[in-house]
Amino acid sequence: MSLTLYEHPVSPYARKVKIVLYEKGIPFERVYVAPMTIKEGDATFGEFSASSPRLEVPCLVDDEFRCFDSTIIVDYIDDKWPERPMLPPGARDRARARMVEEIADTVLDAINWGLMEIRFFRRVEKGPKAEEMQRRAGLQLAAAWDRLESDLEGRPWFSGGAFGRADAAVIVHVAASALYGFTPLERHGRLREWAARCAAVESVQRDQGDLAAFVGGEGMRSMRSGPLRRQYRDHRLEWMMKTGGLDVVLRGLEEGTIHFVAWP
Ligand SMILES: N[C@@H](CCC(=O)N[C@@H](CS)C(=O)NCC(=O)O)C(=O)O
């Protein structure tokens, strides 16, 4: 058996999949892909583009089977290796966990991604406009956390009685928001306690170790060197448009530092 995950240690989607693989104890090979800079001719391009038509990480190659999209990948992993399931029993609890995962993948992702565009990639010059966009991001996060707070009522994990896929999806975002200075508020007591529980989970710690190794190494420096062409898509694009960054999108498209996926 050969299982390979094409991933980027900063990608919340890749991190969700890795935490699930670690949690289940499934051995796999990690192949680092920088989707912002990869091009035809690069060593990993052939297999990566064959597996992920939108050229997004993560994608999984299981022998000759190729699979893209973190949610579908986690479904596949849970179907193929059902021991230590990533969803709780019971139709409603399963639907609830899936909704939390969806909120993480769409709402939390878009806000954190926007913060990264502003704070790390400096898409918006430091100053009042950047500050206003970050203020709005903070309000959006607080509203999303209100919803998550209610999802934790009566259960220790978003995935029910045990840590699972919904927890993996959310914790990477709660941790990323904290790096930008946004942490759950006083009124989010359950969420704060849940985050502390997550910090003690071994699979979460392993993923954080992967991230720390990347941030301290050459990979992160290459992300900072030169203007990167970034893909703007669905919720991320919507976030930028609705949070005051219409001009960011137009300028990036004009300069060629923002692109949409070419396929199909
Ligand atoms: N729906 C996909 C989204 C994956 C995604 O957007 N990945 C980002 C990295 S976080 C990517 O590869 N973007 C390509 C780019 O920036 O060029 C999933 O759940 O896996």
PDB file of N, CA, C and O in Angstrom, residues 94-151:
ATOM      1  N   ARG A  94     -24.316  13.503  13.584  1.00  0.00           N
ATOM      2  CA  ARG A  94     -23.431  13.465  12.404  1.00  0.00           C
ATOM      3  C   ARG A  94     -23.648  14.711  11.547  1.00  0.00           C
ATOM      4  O   ARG A  94     -22.691  15.335  11.097  1.00  0.00           O
ATOM      5  N   ALA A  95     -24.916  15.061  11.346  1.00  0.00           N
ATOM      6  CA  ALA A  95     -25.214  16.260  10.544  1.00  0.00           C
ATOM      7  C   ALA A  95     -24.654  17.501  11.240  1.00  0.00           C
ATOM      8  O   ALA A  95     -24.098  18.396  10.597  1.00  0.00           O
ATOM      9  N   ARG A  96     -24.771  17.527  12.573  1.00  0.00           N
ATOM     10  CA  ARG A  96     -24.270  18.687  13.325  1.00  0.00           C
ATOM     11  C   ARG A  96     -22.751  18.827  13.145  1.00  0.00           C
ATOM     12  O   ARG A  96     -22.236  19.913  12.880  1.00  0.00           O
ATOM     13  N   ALA A  97     -22.065  17.701  13.254  1.00  0.00           N
ATOM     14  CA  ALA A  97     -20.600  17.739  13.098  1.00  0.00           C
ATOM     15  C   ALA A  97     -20.220  18.179  11.684  1.00  0.00           C
ATOM     16  O   ALA A  97     -19.289  18.969  11.488  1.00  0.00           O
ATOM     17  N   ARG A  98     -20.963  17.691  10.699  1.00  0.00           N
ATOM     18  CA  ARG A  98     -20.659  18.077   9.308  1.00  0.00           C
ATOM     19  C   ARG A  98     -20.896  19.576   9.095  1.00  0.00           C
ATOM     20  O   ARG A  98     -20.176  20.237   8.346  1.00  0.00           O
ATOM     21  N   MET A  99     -21.947  20.105   9.747  1.00  0.00           N
ATOM     22  CA  MET A  99     -22.208  21.551   9.599  1.00  0.00           C
ATOM     23  C   MET A  99     -21.065  22.365  10.213  1.00  0.00           C
ATOM     24  O   MET A  99     -20.645  23.384   9.665  1.00  0.00           O
ATOM     25  N   VAL A 100     -20.569  21.897  11.366  1.00  0.00           N
ATOM     26  CA  VAL A 100     -19.447  22.604  12.001  1.00  0.00           C
ATOM     27  C   VAL A 100     -18.227  22.578  11.066  1.00  0.00           C
ATOM     28  O   VAL A 100     -17.542  23.589  10.871  1.00  0.00           O
ATOM     29  N   GLU A 101     -17.986  21.421  10.472  1.00  0.00           N
ATOM     30  CA  GLU A 101     -16.851  21.317   9.533  1.00  0.00           C
ATOM     31  C   GLU A 101     -17.045  22.286   8.362  1.00  0.00           C
ATOM     32  O   GLU A 101     -16.097  22.950   7.926  1.00  0.00           O
ATOM     33  N   GLU A 102     -18.267  22.388   7.891  1.00  0.00           N
ATOM     34  CA  GLU A 102     -18.563  23.297   6.776  1.00  0.00           C
ATOM     35  C   GLU A 102     -18.321  24.757   7.192  1.00  0.00           C
ATOM     36  O   GLU A 102     -17.776  25.552   6.423  1.00  0.00           O
ATOM     37  N   ILE A 103     -18.737  25.091   8.411  1.00  0.00           N
ATOM     38  CA  ILE A 103     -18.507  26.463   8.904  1.00  0.00           C
ATOM     39  C   ILE A 103     -17.000  26.744   8.968  1.00  0.00           C
ATOM     40  O   ILE A 103     -16.536  27.815   8.582  1.00  0.00           O
ATOM     41  N   ALA A 104     -16.248  25.754   9.435  1.00  0.00           N
ATOM     42  CA  ALA A 104     -14.791  25.930   9.495  1.00  0.00           C
ATOM     43  C   ALA A 104     -14.221  26.149   8.093  1.00  0.00           C
ATOM     44  O   ALA A 104     -13.432  27.070   7.859  1.00  0.00           O
ATOM     45  N   ASP A 105     -14.641  25.305   7.159  1.00  0.00           N
ATOM     46  CA  ASP A 105     -14.051  25.312   5.813  1.00  0.00           C
ATOM     47  C   ASP A 105     -14.452  26.520   4.987  1.00  0.00           C
ATOM     48  O   ASP A 105     -13.771  26.857   4.011  1.00  0.00           O
ATOM     49  N   THR A 106     -15.570  27.126   5.326  1.00  0.00           N
ATOM     50  CA  THR A 106     -16.044  28.243   4.497  1.00  0.00           C
ATOM     51  C   THR A 106     -15.913  29.575   5.254  1.00  0.00           C
ATOM     52  O   THR A 106     -15.214  30.473   4.813  1.00  0.00           O
ATOM     53  N   VAL A 107     -16.561  29.648   6.437  1.00  0.00           N
ATOM     54  CA  VAL A 107     -16.614  30.933   7.153  1.00  0.00           C
ATOM     55  C   VAL A 107     -15.267  31.248   7.825  1.00  0.00           C
ATOM     56  O   VAL A 107     -14.651  32.290   7.558  1.00  0.00           O
ATOM     57  N   LEU A 108     -14.817  30.346   8.707  1.00  0.00           N
ATOM     58  CA  LEU A 108     -13.558  30.622   9.425  1.00  0.00           C
ATOM     59  C   LEU A 108     -12.401  30.717   8.445  1.00  0.00           C
ATOM     60  O   LEU A 108     -11.519  31.569   8.578  1.00  0.00           O
ATOM     61  N   ASP A 109     -12.402  29.831   7.461  1.00  0.00           N
ATOM     62  CA  ASP A 109     -11.305  29.859   6.484  1.00  0.00           C
ATOM     63  C   ASP A 109     -11.229  31.208   5.781  1.00  0.00           C
ATOM     64  O   ASP A 109     -10.153  31.790   5.640  1.00  0.00           O
ATOM     65  N   ALA A 110     -12.379  31.707   5.337  1.00  0.00           N
ATOM     66  CA  ALA A 110     -12.368  32.960   4.565  1.00  0.00           C
ATOM     67  C   ALA A 110     -11.822  34.116   5.408  1.00  0.00           C
ATOM     68  O   ALA A 110     -11.043  34.937   4.922  1.00  0.00           O
ATOM     69  N   ILE A 111     -12.205  34.139   6.692  1.00  0.00           N
ATOM     70  CA  ILE A 111     -11.764  35.268   7.540  1.00  0.00           C
ATOM     71  C   ILE A 111     -10.251  35.167   7.801  1.00  0.00           C
ATOM     72  O   ILE A 111      -9.517  36.154   7.659  1.00  0.00           O
ATOM     73  N   ASN A 112      -9.793  33.985   8.164  1.00  0.00           N
ATOM     74  CA  ASN A 112      -8.353  33.833   8.429  1.00  0.00           C
ATOM     75  C   ASN A 112      -7.520  34.065   7.170  1.00  0.00           C
ATOM     76  O   ASN A 112      -6.435  34.642   7.225  1.00  0.00           O
ATOM     77  N   TRP A 113      -8.045  33.589   6.068  1.00  0.00           N
ATOM     78  CA  TRP A 113      -7.342  33.804   4.805  1.00  0.00           C
ATOM     79  C   TRP A 113      -7.239  35.301   4.512  1.00  0.00           C
ATOM     80  O   TRP A 113      -6.193  35.804   4.101  1.00  0.00           O
ATOM     81  N   GLY A 114      -8.354  36.016   4.758  1.00  0.00           N
ATOM     82  CA  GLY A 114      -8.347  37.465   4.540  1.00  0.00           C
ATOM     83  C   GLY A 114      -7.327  38.145   5.443  1.00  0.00           C
ATOM     84  O   GLY A 114      -6.590  39.044   5.014  1.00  0.00           O
ATOM     85  N   LEU A 115      -7.272  37.701   6.693  1.00  0.00           N
ATOM     86  CA  LEU A 115      -6.291  38.287   7.630  1.00  0.00           C
ATOM     87  C   LEU A 115      -4.870  38.026   7.139  1.00  0.00           C
ATOM     88  O   LEU A 115      -3.990  38.880   7.240  1.00  0.00           O
ATOM     89  N   MET A 116      -4.659  36.842   6.562  1.00  0.00           N
ATOM     90  CA  MET A 116      -3.321  36.526   6.042  1.00  0.00           C
ATOM     91  C   MET A 116      -2.985  37.419   4.849  1.00  0.00           C
ATOM     92  O   MET A 116      -1.862  37.907   4.715  1.00  0.00           O
ATOM     93  N   GLU A 117      -3.971  37.647   3.997  1.00  0.00           N
ATOM     94  CA  GLU A 117      -3.749  38.532   2.850  1.00  0.00           C
ATOM     95  C   GLU A 117      -3.325  39.930   3.307  1.00  0.00           C
ATOM     96  O   GLU A 117      -2.484  40.572   2.694  1.00  0.00           O
ATOM     97  N   ILE A 118      -3.943  40.375   4.407  1.00  0.00           N
ATOM     98  CA  ILE A 118      -3.637  41.722   4.897  1.00  0.00           C
ATOM     99  C   ILE A 118      -2.333  41.727   5.694  1.00  0.00           C
ATOM    100  O   ILE A 118      -1.427  42.525   5.429  1.00  0.00           O
ATOM    101  N   ARG A 119      -2.233  40.831   6.663  1.00  0.00           N
ATOM    102  CA  ARG A 119      -1.126  40.899   7.620  1.00  0.00           C
ATOM    103  C   ARG A 119       0.174  40.301   7.089  1.00  0.00           C
ATOM    104  O   ARG A 119       1.254  40.815   7.358  1.00  0.00           O
ATOM    105  N   PHE A 120       0.065  39.189   6.370  1.00  0.00           N
ATOM    106  CA  PHE A 120       1.277  38.499   5.929  1.00  0.00           C
ATOM    107  C   PHE A 120       1.683  38.924   4.522  1.00  0.00           C
ATOM    108  O   PHE A 120       2.819  39.277   4.269  1.00  0.00           O
ATOM    109  N   PHE A 121       0.709  38.922   3.617  1.00  0.00           N
ATOM    110  CA  PHE A 121       1.038  39.252   2.230  1.00  0.00           C
ATOM    111  C   PHE A 121       0.911  40.751   1.929  1.00  0.00           C
ATOM    112  O   PHE A 121       1.202  41.179   0.819  1.00  0.00           O
ATOM    113  N   ARG A 122       0.459  41.522   2.923  1.00  0.00           N
ATOM    114  CA  ARG A 122       0.393  42.983   2.804  1.00  0.00           C
ATOM    115  C   ARG A 122      -0.341  43.445   1.551  1.00  0.00           C
ATOM    116  O   ARG A 122       0.104  44.359   0.839  1.00  0.00           O
ATOM    117  N   ARG A 123      -1.466  42.791   1.267  1.00  0.00           N
ATOM    118  CA  ARG A 123      -2.299  43.189   0.128  1.00  0.00           C
ATOM    119  C   ARG A 123      -2.869  44.582   0.322  1.00  0.00           C
ATOM    120  O   ARG A 123      -3.180  45.267  -0.645  1.00  0.00           O
ATOM    121  N   VAL A 124      -3.090  44.931   1.594  1.00  0.00           N
ATOM    122  CA  VAL A 124      -3.595  46.268   1.911  1.00  0.00           C
ATOM    123  C   VAL A 124      -2.502  46.955   2.714  1.00  0.00           C
ATOM    124  O   VAL A 124      -1.992  46.373   3.675  1.00  0.00           O
ATOM    125  N   GLU A 125      -2.133  48.146   2.275  1.00  0.00           N
ATOM    126  CA  GLU A 125      -1.072  48.858   2.992  1.00  0.00           C
ATOM    127  C   GLU A 125      -1.457  49.097   4.442  1.00  0.00           C
ATOM    128  O   GLU A 125      -2.636  49.376   4.738  1.00  0.00           O
ATOM    129  N   LYS A 126      -0.456  49.001   5.340  1.00  0.00           N
ATOM    130  CA  LYS A 126      -0.702  49.302   6.760  1.00  0.00           C
ATOM    131  C   LYS A 126      -1.366  50.659   6.881  1.00  0.00           C
ATOM    132  O   LYS A 126      -0.971  51.595   6.194  1.00  0.00           O
ATOM    133  N   GLY A 127      -2.368  50.794   7.722  1.00  0.00           N
ATOM    134  CA  GLY A 127      -3.028  52.093   7.863  1.00  0.00           C
ATOM    135  C   GLY A 127      -4.491  51.885   8.165  1.00  0.00           C
ATOM    136  O   GLY A 127      -4.914  50.775   8.470  1.00  0.00           O
ATOM    137  N   PRO A 128      -5.295  52.976   8.070  1.00  0.00           N
ATOM    138  CA  PRO A 128      -6.701  52.913   8.508  1.00  0.00           C
ATOM    139  C   PRO A 128      -7.523  51.858   7.767  1.00  0.00           C
ATOM    140  O   PRO A 128      -8.357  51.200   8.355  1.00  0.00           O
ATOM    141  N   LYS A 129      -7.266  51.712   6.473  1.00  0.00           N
ATOM    142  CA  LYS A 129      -8.080  50.744   5.717  1.00  0.00           C
ATOM    143  C   LYS A 129      -7.802  49.317   6.195  1.00  0.00           C
ATOM    144  O   LYS A 129      -8.722  48.534   6.444  1.00  0.00           O
ATOM    145  N   ALA A 130      -6.516  48.993   6.359  1.00  0.00           N
ATOM    146  CA  ALA A 130      -6.151  47.649   6.845  1.00  0.00           C
ATOM    147  C   ALA A 130      -6.736  47.431   8.238  1.00  0.00           C
ATOM    148  O   ALA A 130      -7.236  46.347   8.564  1.00  0.00           O
ATOM    149  N   GLU A 131      -6.676  48.484   9.053  1.00  0.00           N
ATOM    150  CA  GLU A 131      -7.204  48.348  10.420  1.00  0.00           C
ATOM    151  C   GLU A 131      -8.707  48.122  10.422  1.00  0.00           C
ATOM    152  O   GLU A 131      -9.224  47.279  11.156  1.00  0.00           O
ATOM    153  N   GLU A 132      -9.415  48.846   9.562  1.00  0.00           N
ATOM    154  CA  GLU A 132     -10.874  48.691   9.494  1.00  0.00           C
ATOM    155  C   GLU A 132     -11.236  47.274   9.015  1.00  0.00           C
ATOM    156  O   GLU A 132     -12.157  46.648   9.549  1.00  0.00           O
ATOM    157  N   MET A 133     -10.502  46.778   8.036  1.00  0.00           N
ATOM    158  CA  MET A 133     -10.810  45.421   7.546  1.00  0.00           C
ATOM    159  C   MET A 133     -10.558  44.390   8.648  1.00  0.00           C
ATOM    160  O   MET A 133     -11.314  43.430   8.799  1.00  0.00           O
ATOM    161  N   GLN A 134      -9.498  44.608   9.422  1.00  0.00           N
ATOM    162  CA  GLN A 134      -9.215  43.667  10.521  1.00  0.00           C
ATOM    163  C   GLN A 134     -10.262  43.776  11.624  1.00  0.00           C
ATOM    164  O   GLN A 134     -10.628  42.780  12.241  1.00  0.00           O
ATOM    165  N   ARG A 135     -10.733  44.990  11.862  1.00  0.00           N
ATOM    166  CA  ARG A 135     -11.784  45.162  12.875  1.00  0.00           C
ATOM    167  C   ARG A 135     -13.031  44.379  12.457  1.00  0.00           C
ATOM    168  O   ARG A 135     -13.648  43.678  13.245  1.00  0.00           O
ATOM    169  N   ARG A 136     -13.361  44.491  11.167  1.00  0.00           N
ATOM    170  CA  ARG A 136     -14.535  43.763  10.681  1.00  0.00           C
ATOM    171  C   ARG A 136     -14.318  42.254  10.751  1.00  0.00           C
ATOM    172  O   ARG A 136     -15.237  41.492  11.065  1.00  0.00           O
ATOM    173  N   ALA A 137     -13.096  41.832  10.485  1.00  0.00           N
ATOM    174  CA  ALA A 137     -12.780  40.386  10.601  1.00  0.00           C
ATOM    175  C   ALA A 137     -13.003  39.916  12.038  1.00  0.00           C
ATOM    176  O   ALA A 137     -13.543  38.828  12.272  1.00  0.00           O
ATOM    177  N   GLY A 138     -12.618  40.751  12.999  1.00  0.00           N
ATOM    178  CA  GLY A 138     -12.803  40.402  14.415  1.00  0.00           C
ATOM    179  C   GLY A 138     -14.277  40.227  14.764  1.00  0.00           C
ATOM    180  O   GLY A 138     -14.655  39.295  15.471  1.00  0.00           O
ATOM    181  N   LEU A 139     -15.111  41.120  14.230  1.00  0.00           N
ATOM    182  CA  LEU A 139     -16.559  41.012  14.485  1.00  0.00           C
ATOM    183  C   LEU A 139     -17.125  39.747  13.842  1.00  0.00           C
ATOM    184  O   LEU A 139     -17.960  39.037  14.425  1.00  0.00           O
ATOM    185  N   GLN A 140     -16.650  39.466  12.645  1.00  0.00           N
ATOM    186  CA  GLN A 140     -17.124  38.260  11.945  1.00  0.00           C
ATOM    187  C   GLN A 140     -16.723  37.002  12.718  1.00  0.00           C
ATOM    188  O   GLN A 140     -17.520  36.067  12.873  1.00  0.00           O
ATOM    189  N   LEU A 141     -15.482  37.000  13.206  1.00  0.00           N
ATOM    190  CA  LEU A 141     -15.032  35.824  13.976  1.00  0.00           C
ATOM    191  C   LEU A 141     -15.889  35.644  15.224  1.00  0.00           C
ATOM    192  O   LEU A 141     -16.316  34.529  15.545  1.00  0.00           O
ATOM    193  N   ALA A 142     -16.151  36.760  15.918  1.00  0.00           N
ATOM    194  CA  ALA A 142     -16.940  36.668  17.157  1.00  0.00           C
ATOM    195  C   ALA A 142     -18.328  36.098  16.861  1.00  0.00           C
ATOM    196  O   ALA A 142     -18.853  35.274  17.618  1.00  0.00           O
ATOM    197  N   ALA A 143     -18.921  36.503  15.728  1.00  0.00           N
ATOM    198  CA  ALA A 143     -20.255  35.984  15.364  1.00  0.00           C
ATOM    199  C   ALA A 143     -20.181  34.489  15.049  1.00  0.00           C
ATOM    200  O   ALA A 143     -21.060  33.711  15.426  1.00  0.00           O
ATOM    201  N   ALA A 144     -19.113  34.087  14.377  1.00  0.00           N
ATOM    202  CA  ALA A 144     -18.957  32.648  14.069  1.00  0.00           C
ATOM    203  C   ALA A 144     -18.732  31.856  15.354  1.00  0.00           C
ATOM    204  O   ALA A 144     -19.270  30.761  15.526  1.00  0.00           O
ATOM    205  N   TRP A 145     -17.948  32.436  16.266  1.00  0.00           N
ATOM    206  CA  TRP A 145     -17.697  31.733  17.541  1.00  0.00           C
ATOM    207  C   TRP A 145     -18.982  31.611  18.358  1.00  0.00           C
ATOM    208  O   TRP A 145     -19.160  30.629  19.074  1.00  0.00           O
ATOM    209  N   ASP A 146     -19.884  32.628  18.267  1.00  0.00           N
ATOM    210  CA  ASP A 146     -21.180  32.522  18.971  1.00  0.00           C
ATOM    211  C   ASP A 146     -21.896  31.249  18.524  1.00  0.00           C
ATOM    212  O   ASP A 146     -22.429  30.496  19.334  1.00  0.00           O
ATOM    213  N   ARG A 147     -21.894  31.033  17.231  1.00  0.00           N
ATOM    214  CA  ARG A 147     -22.565  29.851  16.694  1.00  0.00           C
ATOM    215  C   ARG A 147     -21.873  28.565  17.202  1.00  0.00           C
ATOM    216  O   ARG A 147     -22.521  27.616  17.646  1.00  0.00           O
ATOM    217  N   LEU A 148     -20.544  28.560  17.158  1.00  0.00           N
ATOM    218  CA  LEU A 148     -19.805  27.365  17.588  1.00  0.00           C
ATOM    219  C   LEU A 148     -19.998  27.100  19.080  1.00  0.00           C
ATOM    220  O   LEU A 148     -20.058  25.955  19.517  1.00  0.00           O
ATOM    221  N   GLU A 149     -20.098  28.194  19.843  1.00  0.00           N
ATOM    222  CA  GLU A 149     -20.328  28.064  21.282  1.00  0.00           C
ATOM    223  C   GLU A 149     -21.617  27.263  21.533  1.00  0.00           C
ATOM    224  O   GLU A 149     -21.654  26.382  22.380  1.00  0.00           O
ATOM    225  N   SER A 150     -22.638  27.555  20.749  1.00  0.00           N
ATOM    226  CA  SER A 150     -23.912  26.839  20.960  1.00  0.00           C
ATOM    227  C   SER A 150     -23.790  25.390  20.482  1.00  0.00           C
ATOM    228  O   SER A 150     -24.455  24.497  21.010  1.00  0.00           O
ATOM    229  N   ASP A 151     -22.943  25.132  19.507  1.00  0.00           N
ATOM    230  CA  ASP A 151     -22.756  23.748  19.047  1.00  0.00           C
ATOM    231  C   ASP A 151     -22.089  22.874  20.108  1.00  0.00           C
ATOM    232  O   ASP A 151     -22.163  21.649  20.037  1.00  0.00           O
TER     233      ASP A 151
END
